[in-house]
Coordinates of C-alpha atoms and ligand atoms in Angstrom, one line a residue:
X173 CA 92.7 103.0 132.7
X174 CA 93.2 101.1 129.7
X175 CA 90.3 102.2 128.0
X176 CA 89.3 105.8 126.8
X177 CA 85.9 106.5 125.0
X178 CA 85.9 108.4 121.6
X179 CA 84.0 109.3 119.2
X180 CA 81.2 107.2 120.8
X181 CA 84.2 103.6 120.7
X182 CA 85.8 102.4 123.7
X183 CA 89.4 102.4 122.3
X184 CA 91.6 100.1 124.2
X185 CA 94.9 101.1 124.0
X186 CA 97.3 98.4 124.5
X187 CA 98.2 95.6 121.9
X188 CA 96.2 93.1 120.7
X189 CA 98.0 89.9 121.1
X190 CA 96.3 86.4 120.8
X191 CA 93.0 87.3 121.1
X192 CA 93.7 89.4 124.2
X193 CA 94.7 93.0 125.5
X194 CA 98.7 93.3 126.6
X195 CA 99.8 96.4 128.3
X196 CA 103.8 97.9 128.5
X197 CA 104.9 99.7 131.0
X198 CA 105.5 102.7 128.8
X199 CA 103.1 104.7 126.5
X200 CA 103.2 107.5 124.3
X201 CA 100.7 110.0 123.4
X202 CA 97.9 109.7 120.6
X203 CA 97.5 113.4 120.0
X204 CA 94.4 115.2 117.4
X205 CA 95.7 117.2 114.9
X206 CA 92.7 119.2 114.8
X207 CA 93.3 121.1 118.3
X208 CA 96.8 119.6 119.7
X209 CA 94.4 117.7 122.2
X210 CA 96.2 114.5 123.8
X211 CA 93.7 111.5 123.1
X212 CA 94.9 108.5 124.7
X213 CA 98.4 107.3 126.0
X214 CA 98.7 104.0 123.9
X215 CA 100.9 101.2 124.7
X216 CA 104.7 101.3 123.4
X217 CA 105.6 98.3 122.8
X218 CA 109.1 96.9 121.7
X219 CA 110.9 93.4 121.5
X220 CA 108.8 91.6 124.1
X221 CA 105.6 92.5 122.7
X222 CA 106.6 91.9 118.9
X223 CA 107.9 88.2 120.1
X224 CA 104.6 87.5 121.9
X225 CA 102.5 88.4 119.6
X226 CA 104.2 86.7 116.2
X227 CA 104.2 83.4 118.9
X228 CA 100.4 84.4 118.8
X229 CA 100.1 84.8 114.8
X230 CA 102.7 81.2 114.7
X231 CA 99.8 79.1 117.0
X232 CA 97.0 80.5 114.8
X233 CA 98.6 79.7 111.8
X234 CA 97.8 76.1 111.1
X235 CA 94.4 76.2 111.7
X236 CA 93.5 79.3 109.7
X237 CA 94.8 78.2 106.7
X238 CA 93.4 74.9 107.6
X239 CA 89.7 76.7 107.1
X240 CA 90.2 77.6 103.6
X241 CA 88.9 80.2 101.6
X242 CA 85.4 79.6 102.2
X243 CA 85.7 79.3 106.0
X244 CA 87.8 82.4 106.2
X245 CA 85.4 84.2 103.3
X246 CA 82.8 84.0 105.8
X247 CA 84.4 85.3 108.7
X248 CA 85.8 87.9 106.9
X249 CA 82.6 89.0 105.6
X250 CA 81.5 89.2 109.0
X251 CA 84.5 91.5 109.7
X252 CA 83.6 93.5 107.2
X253 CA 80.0 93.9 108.2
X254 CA 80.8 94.7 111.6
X255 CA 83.3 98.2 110.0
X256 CA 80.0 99.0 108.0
X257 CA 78.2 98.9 111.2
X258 CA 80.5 101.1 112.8
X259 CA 81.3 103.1 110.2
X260 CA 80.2 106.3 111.9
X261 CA 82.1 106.2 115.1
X262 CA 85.1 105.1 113.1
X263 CA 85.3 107.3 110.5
X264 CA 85.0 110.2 113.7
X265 CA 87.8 108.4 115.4
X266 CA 90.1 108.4 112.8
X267 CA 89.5 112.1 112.0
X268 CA 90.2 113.0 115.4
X269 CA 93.3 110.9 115.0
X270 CA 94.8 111.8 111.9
X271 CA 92.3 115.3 111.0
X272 CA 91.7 114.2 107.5
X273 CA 88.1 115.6 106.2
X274 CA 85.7 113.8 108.2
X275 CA 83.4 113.7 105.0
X276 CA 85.8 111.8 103.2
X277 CA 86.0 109.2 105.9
X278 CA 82.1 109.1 105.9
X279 CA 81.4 108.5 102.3
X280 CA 84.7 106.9 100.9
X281 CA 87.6 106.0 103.2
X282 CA 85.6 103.8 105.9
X283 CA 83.1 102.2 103.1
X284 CA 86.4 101.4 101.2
X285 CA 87.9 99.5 104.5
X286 CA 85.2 97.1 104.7
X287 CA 85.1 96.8 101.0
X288 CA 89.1 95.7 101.0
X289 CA 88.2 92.8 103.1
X290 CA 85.2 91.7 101.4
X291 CA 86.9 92.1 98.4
X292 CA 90.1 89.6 98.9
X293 CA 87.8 87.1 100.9
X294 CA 85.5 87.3 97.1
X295 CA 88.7 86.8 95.5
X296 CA 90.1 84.2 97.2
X297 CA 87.2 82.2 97.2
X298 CA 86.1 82.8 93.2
X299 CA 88.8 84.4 91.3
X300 CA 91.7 82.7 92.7
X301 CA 93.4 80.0 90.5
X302 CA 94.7 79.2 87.2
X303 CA 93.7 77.3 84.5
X304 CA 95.2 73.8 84.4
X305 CA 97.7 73.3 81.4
X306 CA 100.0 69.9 80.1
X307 CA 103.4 69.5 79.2
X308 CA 103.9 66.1 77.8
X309 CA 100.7 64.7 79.1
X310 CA 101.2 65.8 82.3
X311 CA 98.5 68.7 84.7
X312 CA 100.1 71.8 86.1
X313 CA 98.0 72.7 89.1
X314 CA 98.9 76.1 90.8
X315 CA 97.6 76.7 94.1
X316 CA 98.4 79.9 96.5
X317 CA 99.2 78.2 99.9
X318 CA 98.7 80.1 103.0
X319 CA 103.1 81.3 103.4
X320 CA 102.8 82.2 107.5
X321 CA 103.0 85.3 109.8
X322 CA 102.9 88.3 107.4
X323 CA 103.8 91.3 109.1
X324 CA 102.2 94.9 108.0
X325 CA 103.3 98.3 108.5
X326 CA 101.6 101.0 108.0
X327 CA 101.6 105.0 107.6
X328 CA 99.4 107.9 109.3
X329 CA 98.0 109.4 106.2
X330 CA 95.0 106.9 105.8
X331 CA 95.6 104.9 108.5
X332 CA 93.2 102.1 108.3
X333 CA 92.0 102.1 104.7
X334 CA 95.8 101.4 104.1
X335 CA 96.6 98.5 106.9
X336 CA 93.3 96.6 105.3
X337 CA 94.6 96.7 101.9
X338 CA 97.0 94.4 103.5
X339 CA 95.2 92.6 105.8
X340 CA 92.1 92.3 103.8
X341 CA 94.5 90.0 101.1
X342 CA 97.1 88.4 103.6
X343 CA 93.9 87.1 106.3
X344 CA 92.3 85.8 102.7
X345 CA 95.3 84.0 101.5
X346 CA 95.1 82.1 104.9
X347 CA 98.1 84.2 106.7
X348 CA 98.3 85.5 110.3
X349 CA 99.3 89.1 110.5
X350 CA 100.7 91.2 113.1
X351 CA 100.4 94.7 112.6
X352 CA 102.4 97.8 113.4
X353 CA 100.2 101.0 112.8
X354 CA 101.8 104.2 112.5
X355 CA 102.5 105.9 116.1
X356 CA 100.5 109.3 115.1
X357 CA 97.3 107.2 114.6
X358 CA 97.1 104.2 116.5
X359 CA 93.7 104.0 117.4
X360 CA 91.8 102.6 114.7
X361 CA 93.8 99.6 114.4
X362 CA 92.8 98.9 117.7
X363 CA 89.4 99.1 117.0
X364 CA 89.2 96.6 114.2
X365 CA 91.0 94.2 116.5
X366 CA 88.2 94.4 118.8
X367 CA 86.0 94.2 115.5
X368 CA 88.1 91.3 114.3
X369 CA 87.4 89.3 117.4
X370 CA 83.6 90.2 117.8
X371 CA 83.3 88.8 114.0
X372 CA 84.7 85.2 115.6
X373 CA 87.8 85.7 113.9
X374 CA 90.1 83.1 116.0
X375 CA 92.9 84.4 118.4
X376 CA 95.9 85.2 117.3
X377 CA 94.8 85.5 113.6
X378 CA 95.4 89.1 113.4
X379 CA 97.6 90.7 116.3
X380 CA 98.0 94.6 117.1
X381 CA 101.6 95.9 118.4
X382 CA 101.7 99.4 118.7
X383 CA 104.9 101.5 119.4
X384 CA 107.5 103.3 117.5
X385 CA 109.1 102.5 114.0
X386 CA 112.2 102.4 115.1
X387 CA 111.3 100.3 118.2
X388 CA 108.3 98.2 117.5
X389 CA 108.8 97.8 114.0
X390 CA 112.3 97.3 113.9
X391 CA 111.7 94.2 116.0
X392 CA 109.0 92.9 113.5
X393 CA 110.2 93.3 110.6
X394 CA 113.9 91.5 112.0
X395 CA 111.9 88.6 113.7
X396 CA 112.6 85.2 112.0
X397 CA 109.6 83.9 112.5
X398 CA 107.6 86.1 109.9
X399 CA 107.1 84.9 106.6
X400 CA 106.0 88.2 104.6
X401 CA 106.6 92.1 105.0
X402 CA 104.4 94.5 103.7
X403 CA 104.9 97.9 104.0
X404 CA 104.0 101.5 102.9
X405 CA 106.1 104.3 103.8
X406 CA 108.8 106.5 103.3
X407 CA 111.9 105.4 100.9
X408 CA 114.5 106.0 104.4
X409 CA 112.7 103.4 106.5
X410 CA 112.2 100.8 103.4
X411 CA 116.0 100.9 103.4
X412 CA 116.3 99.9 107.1
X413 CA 113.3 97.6 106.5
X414 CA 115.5 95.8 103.9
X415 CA 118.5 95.6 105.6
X416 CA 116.3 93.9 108.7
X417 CA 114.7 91.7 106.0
X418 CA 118.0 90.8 104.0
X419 CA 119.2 88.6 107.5
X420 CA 115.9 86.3 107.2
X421 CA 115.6 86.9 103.3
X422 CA 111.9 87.9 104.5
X423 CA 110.3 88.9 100.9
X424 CA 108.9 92.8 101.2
X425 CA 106.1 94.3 99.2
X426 CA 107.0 98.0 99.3
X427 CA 104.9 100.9 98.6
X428 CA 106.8 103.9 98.5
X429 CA 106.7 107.6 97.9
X430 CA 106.3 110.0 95.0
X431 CA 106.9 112.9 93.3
X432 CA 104.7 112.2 90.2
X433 CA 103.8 114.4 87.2
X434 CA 100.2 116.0 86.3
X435 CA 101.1 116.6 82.7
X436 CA 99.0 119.4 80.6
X437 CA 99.0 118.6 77.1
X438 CA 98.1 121.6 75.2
X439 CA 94.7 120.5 74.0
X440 CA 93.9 119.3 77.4
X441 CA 90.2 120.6 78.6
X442 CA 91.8 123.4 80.9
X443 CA 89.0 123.2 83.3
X444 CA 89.0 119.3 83.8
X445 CA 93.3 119.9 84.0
X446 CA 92.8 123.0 86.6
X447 CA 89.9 120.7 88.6
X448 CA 92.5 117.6 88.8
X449 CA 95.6 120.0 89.7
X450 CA 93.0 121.1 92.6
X451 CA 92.6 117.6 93.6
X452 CA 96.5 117.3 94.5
X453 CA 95.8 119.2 97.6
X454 CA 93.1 116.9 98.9
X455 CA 94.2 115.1 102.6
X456 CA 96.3 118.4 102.7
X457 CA 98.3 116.4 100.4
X458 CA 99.8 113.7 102.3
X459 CA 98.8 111.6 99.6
X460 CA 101.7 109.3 98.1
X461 CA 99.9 109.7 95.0
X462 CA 99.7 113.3 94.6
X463 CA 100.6 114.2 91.1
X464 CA 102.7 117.0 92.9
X465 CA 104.7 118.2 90.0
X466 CA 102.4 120.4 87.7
X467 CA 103.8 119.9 84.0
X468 CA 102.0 122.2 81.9
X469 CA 102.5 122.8 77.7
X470 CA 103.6 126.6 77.6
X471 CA 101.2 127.4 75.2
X472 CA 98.5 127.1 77.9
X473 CA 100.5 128.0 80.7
X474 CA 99.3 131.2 81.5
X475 CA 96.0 130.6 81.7
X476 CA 96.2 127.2 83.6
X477 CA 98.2 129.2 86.1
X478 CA 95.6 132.1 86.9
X479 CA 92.7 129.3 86.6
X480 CA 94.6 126.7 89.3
X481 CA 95.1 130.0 91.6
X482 CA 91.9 131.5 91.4
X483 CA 90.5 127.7 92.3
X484 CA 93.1 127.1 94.8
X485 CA 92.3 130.6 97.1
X486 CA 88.5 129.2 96.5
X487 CA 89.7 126.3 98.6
X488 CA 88.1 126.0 102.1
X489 CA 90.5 125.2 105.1
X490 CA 89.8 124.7 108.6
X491 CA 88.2 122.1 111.1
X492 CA 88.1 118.4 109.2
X493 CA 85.1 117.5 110.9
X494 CA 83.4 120.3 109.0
X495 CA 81.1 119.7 105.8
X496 CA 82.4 122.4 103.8
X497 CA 85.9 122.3 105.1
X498 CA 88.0 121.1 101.7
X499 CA 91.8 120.7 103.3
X500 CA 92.3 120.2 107.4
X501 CA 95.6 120.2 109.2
X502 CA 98.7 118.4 108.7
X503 CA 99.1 115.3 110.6
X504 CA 102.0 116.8 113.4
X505 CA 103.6 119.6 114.5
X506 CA 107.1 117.7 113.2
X507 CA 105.5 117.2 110.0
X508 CA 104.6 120.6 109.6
X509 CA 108.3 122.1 110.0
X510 CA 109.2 119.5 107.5
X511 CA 106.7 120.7 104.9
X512 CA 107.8 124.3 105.6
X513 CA 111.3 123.5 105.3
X514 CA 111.1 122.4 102.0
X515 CA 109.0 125.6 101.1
X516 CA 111.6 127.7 102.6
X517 CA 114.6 126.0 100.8
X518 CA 112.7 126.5 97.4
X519 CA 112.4 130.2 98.4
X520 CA 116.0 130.9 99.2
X521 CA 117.2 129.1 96.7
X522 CA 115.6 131.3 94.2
X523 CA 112.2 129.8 93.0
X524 CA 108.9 132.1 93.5
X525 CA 105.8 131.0 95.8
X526 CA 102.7 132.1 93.5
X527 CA 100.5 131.8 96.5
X528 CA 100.2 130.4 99.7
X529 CA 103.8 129.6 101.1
X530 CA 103.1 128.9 105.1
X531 CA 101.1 128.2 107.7
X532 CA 97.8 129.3 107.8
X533 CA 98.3 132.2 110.4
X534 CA 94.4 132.7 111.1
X535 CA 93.7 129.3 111.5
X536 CA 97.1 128.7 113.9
X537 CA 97.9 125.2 114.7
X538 CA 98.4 122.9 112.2
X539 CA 97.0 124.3 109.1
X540 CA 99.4 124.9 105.9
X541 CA 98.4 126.9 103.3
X542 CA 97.8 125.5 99.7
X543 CA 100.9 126.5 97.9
X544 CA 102.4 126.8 94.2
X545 CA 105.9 127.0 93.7
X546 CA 107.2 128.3 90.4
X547 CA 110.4 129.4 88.6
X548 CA 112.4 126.5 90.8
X549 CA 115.4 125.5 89.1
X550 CA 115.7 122.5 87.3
X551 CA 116.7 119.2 89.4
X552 CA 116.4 121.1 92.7
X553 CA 114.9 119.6 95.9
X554 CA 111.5 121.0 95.7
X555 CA 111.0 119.4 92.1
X556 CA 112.6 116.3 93.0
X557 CA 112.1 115.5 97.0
X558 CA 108.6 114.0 98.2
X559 CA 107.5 117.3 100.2
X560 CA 104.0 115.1 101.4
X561 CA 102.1 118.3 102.0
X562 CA 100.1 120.6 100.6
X563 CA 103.0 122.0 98.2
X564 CA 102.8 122.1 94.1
X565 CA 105.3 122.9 92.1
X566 CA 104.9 124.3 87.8
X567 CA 106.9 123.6 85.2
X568 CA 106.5 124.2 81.4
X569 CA 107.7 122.3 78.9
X570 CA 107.4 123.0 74.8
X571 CA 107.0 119.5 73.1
X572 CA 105.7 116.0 74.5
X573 CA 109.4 114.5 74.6
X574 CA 110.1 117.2 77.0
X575 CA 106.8 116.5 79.2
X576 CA 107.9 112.8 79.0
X577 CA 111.7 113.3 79.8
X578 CA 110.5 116.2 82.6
X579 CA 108.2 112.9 84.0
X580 CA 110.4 110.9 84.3
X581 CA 113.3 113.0 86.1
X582 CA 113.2 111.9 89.3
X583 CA 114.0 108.4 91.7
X584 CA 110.0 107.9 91.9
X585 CA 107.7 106.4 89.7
X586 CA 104.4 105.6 91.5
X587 CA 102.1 107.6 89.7
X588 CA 101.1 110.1 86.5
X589 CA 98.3 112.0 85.3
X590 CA 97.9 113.4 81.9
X591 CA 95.5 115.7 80.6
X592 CA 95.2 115.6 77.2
X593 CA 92.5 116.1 74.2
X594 CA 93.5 113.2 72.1
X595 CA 93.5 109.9 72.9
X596 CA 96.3 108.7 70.7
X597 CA 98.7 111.6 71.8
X598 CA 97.8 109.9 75.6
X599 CA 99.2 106.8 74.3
X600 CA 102.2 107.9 73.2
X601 CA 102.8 110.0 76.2
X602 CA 101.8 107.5 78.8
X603 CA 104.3 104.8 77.0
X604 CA 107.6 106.4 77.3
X605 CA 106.1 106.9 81.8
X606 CA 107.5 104.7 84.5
X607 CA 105.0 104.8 87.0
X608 CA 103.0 102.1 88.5
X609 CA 99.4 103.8 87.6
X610 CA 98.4 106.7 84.9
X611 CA 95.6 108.4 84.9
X612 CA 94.5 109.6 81.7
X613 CA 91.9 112.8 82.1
X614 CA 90.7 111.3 85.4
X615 CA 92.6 111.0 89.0
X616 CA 92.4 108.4 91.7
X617 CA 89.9 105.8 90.0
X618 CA 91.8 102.5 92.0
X619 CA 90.1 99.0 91.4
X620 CA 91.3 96.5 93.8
X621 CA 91.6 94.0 90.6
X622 CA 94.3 96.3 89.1
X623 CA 97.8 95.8 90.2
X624 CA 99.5 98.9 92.4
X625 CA 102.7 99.8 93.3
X626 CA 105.2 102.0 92.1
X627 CA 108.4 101.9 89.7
X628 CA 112.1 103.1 90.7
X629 CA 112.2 104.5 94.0
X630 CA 108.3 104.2 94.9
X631 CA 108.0 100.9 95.7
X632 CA 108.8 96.9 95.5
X633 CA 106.1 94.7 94.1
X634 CA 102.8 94.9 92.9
X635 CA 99.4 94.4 95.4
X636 CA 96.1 94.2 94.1
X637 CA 93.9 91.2 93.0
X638 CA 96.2 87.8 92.4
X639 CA 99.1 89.8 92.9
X640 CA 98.2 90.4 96.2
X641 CA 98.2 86.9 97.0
X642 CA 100.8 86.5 94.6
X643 CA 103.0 88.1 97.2
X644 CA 101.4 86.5 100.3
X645 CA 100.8 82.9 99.7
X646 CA 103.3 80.5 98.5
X647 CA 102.5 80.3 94.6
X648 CA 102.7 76.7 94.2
X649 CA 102.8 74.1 90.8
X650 CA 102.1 71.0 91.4
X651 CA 102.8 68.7 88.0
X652 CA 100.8 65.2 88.2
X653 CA 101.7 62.7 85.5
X654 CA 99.0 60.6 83.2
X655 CA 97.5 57.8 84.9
X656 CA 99.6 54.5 84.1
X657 CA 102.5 57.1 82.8
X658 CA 106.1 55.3 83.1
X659 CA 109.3 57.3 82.5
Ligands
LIG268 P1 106.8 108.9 107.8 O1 108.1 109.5 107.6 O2 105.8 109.3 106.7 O3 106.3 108.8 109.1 P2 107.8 106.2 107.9 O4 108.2 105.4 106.7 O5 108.9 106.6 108.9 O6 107.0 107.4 107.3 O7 106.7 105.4 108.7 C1 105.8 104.5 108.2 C2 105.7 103.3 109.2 O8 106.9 102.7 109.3 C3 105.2 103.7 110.6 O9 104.4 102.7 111.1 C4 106.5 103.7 111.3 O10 106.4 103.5 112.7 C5 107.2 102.5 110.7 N1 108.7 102.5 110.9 C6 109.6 103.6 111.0 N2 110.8 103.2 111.1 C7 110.8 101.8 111.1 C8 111.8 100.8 111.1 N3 113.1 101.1 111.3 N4 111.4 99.5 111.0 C9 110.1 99.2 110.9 N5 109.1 100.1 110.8 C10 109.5 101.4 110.9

């Protein structure tokens, strides 16, 4: 009753607390976006079931950071084989979940999972530490000390490729976790805890609760006995997350939306520019990233515009678990109407849909058509709001100070891309940007070494090699004087 099978896993839907399964008397419904289909009735936890399970993450505490990084490293490792071993059925669950392209799962998303553990368990063990320096004789040592219970939310769009960017760092700096997926995809998380438990990780080290934000997380993120918040979502619920967080003066790492640029210089290579403005449509662009805003040098406007549609009708939509399928659903039918609204607003208010502009009427359920927006007026919403679907917007601009200034005109900052022939006009361009990552001629290259987050509005704090344990350890310095020193 508590079980259901999928995708060849036997997904158990209550909470993982303390190394065991915890039901509540109410659920709510996992639901496919590929066909509407209702796929389990998951456990919706609250107050209770937050408590019991940061109690659980508390206990296990001492004696996981008590292992060290090389006694974690090696469970961890472990963990991660056990997602490569799986990495079929879990890549199909999490399609049938949140009905991003099956393919993508396959060959990058689920390798990537099991890679952002291995990776922080590598880092923690070899590339974590500082070199020793004196002041008057006497050592600095820093050391990252395991901080606590560090609690992780996390969003539908990439469900677990996102949570184990967190857990893969906090479980390596020697912290607990309790996590709180997203309530349109909780199933994966589930999985790993089973995963997590076959690998010998000990109980109570990580913790599922599942439920709704503002019932299950809520509690989390205001319980005093967590020691770090991490977070991606939208810039509404990082508010209320602060406000919870100011009472405890819980530090948050914060990864928020975007609205970022894809500027055109005019001796950019117009195919590579057209190919990368493509790209911004891929997970039917609920992508934070998405470089959403198309900024293109008039000179070469024209052209880009009638080479980005003709690629754009090109694209293939339909069933994610399909290998030529090239954008799937949205994630919900409330996410949908939200996307639409905003392409409706734009309408009224004047601007001009070059192409697409709503659903997808052959398809039916859940599938938006790629659209262009054009014409919209300077600083209105659908140049400035995070739309999070498959919605791009053009704007010209007739000298690089105007790209720049364009960039930069609006409360996010998470990302850029420029195309652009000339590698010193790149530099000066890319300056002038606040945004936590540029890409330069190329789109989505992420190293887990290189530090990610976004400026303004798109986030709090960096994550990503030492920072990420920058944020979830307790950065210590310890000072020891000379041997036989007197002051
Ligand atoms: P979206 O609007 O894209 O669904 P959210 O920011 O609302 O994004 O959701 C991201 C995550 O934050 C989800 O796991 C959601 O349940 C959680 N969440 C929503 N509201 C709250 C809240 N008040 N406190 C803690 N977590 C929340």
């Amino acid at each position: 009753m508590h079980q259901v099978q999928l995708a060849g896993l036997t997904v158990d839907t209550r909470h993982a607390i303390g190394g065991e399964r915890l039901a509540s008397a109410e659920t709510f419904d996992s639901i496919s976006p590929i066909d509407g289909s209702i796929l389990a009735h998951v456990s919706r936890g609250g107050a209770a079931e937050v408590d019991a399970a940061v109690q659980a993450a508390r206990a296990a505490f001492p004696a996981w950071r008590d292992l060290g990084p090389e006694g974690r490293g090696e469970l961890l490792h472990r963990l991660a084989d056990l997602v490569e071993a799986n990495l079929e059925p879990l890549a199909n669950l999490e399609t049938l979940d949140n009905g991003s392209l099956l393919r993508s799962h396959l060959r990058g998303v689920m390798p990537r999972v099991a890679m952002n553990i291995r990776f922080f368990a590598d880092w923690a063990m070899n590339r974590l530490h500082h070199e020793v320096w004196q002041t008057r004789g006497h050592d600095n040592n820093v050391s990252w000390d395991p901080s606590g219970v560090a609690a992780l939310i996390t969003p539908w769009n990439a469900p677990l490729m996102l949570a184990t960017w967190k857990i893969g760092p906090a479980l390596a700096a020697g912290d607990t976790v309790v996590l709180k997926p997203a309530e349109w995809t909780p199933l994966t998380a589930s999985v790993f805890a089973d995963l997590a438990n076959e690998a010998g990780i000990p109980a109570g080290v990580f913790n599922v609760v599942q439920g709704f934000g503002a019932e299950a997380g809520a509690a989390l993120v205001a319980h005093p006995g967590i020691a770090r918040i991490s977070f991606t979502g939208s810039v509404p619920t990082a508010k209320a997350i602060a406000r919870a967080a100011a009472d405890n003066l819980t530090p948050v790492s914060f990864e928020l939306g975007g609205k970022s640029p894809l500027i055109v210089a005019d001796d950019a290579d117009l195919d590579l520019a057209v190919g990368l403005a493509v790209e911004q449509y891929d997970n039917a662009g609920q992508v934070c990233l998405s470089g959403t805003r198309l900024l293109v040098h008039e000179a070469v406007a024209e052209r880009f515009a009638e080479a980005f549609a003709a690629r754009a009708a090109a694209l293939r939509q339909g069933d994610p678990r399909e290998e030529e399928t090239q954008i799937g659903p949205q994630i919900h039918r409330v996410h949908l109407d939200r996307v639409d609204g905003f392409v409706q607003r734009a309408r009224e208010s004047g601007a001009r849909i070059a192409f697409g502009g709503g659903p997808n009427e052959e398809l039916g359920g859940l599938y938006y058509r790629p659209t262009l927006v054009v014409d919209a007026a300077p600083d209105s919403e659908i140049l400035t709001a995070e739309v999070f679907g498959p919605v791009l917007a053009m704007q010209t601009f007739s000298t690089d100070e105007e790209a720049v200034e364009l960039a930069n005109g609006t409360e996010f900052g998470l990302a850029a891309v420029v195309v652009c022939g000339d590698r010193a006009r790149a530099e000066r361009l890319t300056k002038n940007l606040v945004a936590g990552t540029i890409w330069v001629n190329c789109f989505f290259v992420r190293d887990l070494a290189a530090p990610f987050g976004g400026s303004k509005k798109s986030g709090i704090g960096r994550e990503g090699g030492t920072w990420s344990f920058d944020f979830y350890a307790d950065v210590k310095n310890t000072v020891y004087a000379p041997t036989g020193w007197k002051e």
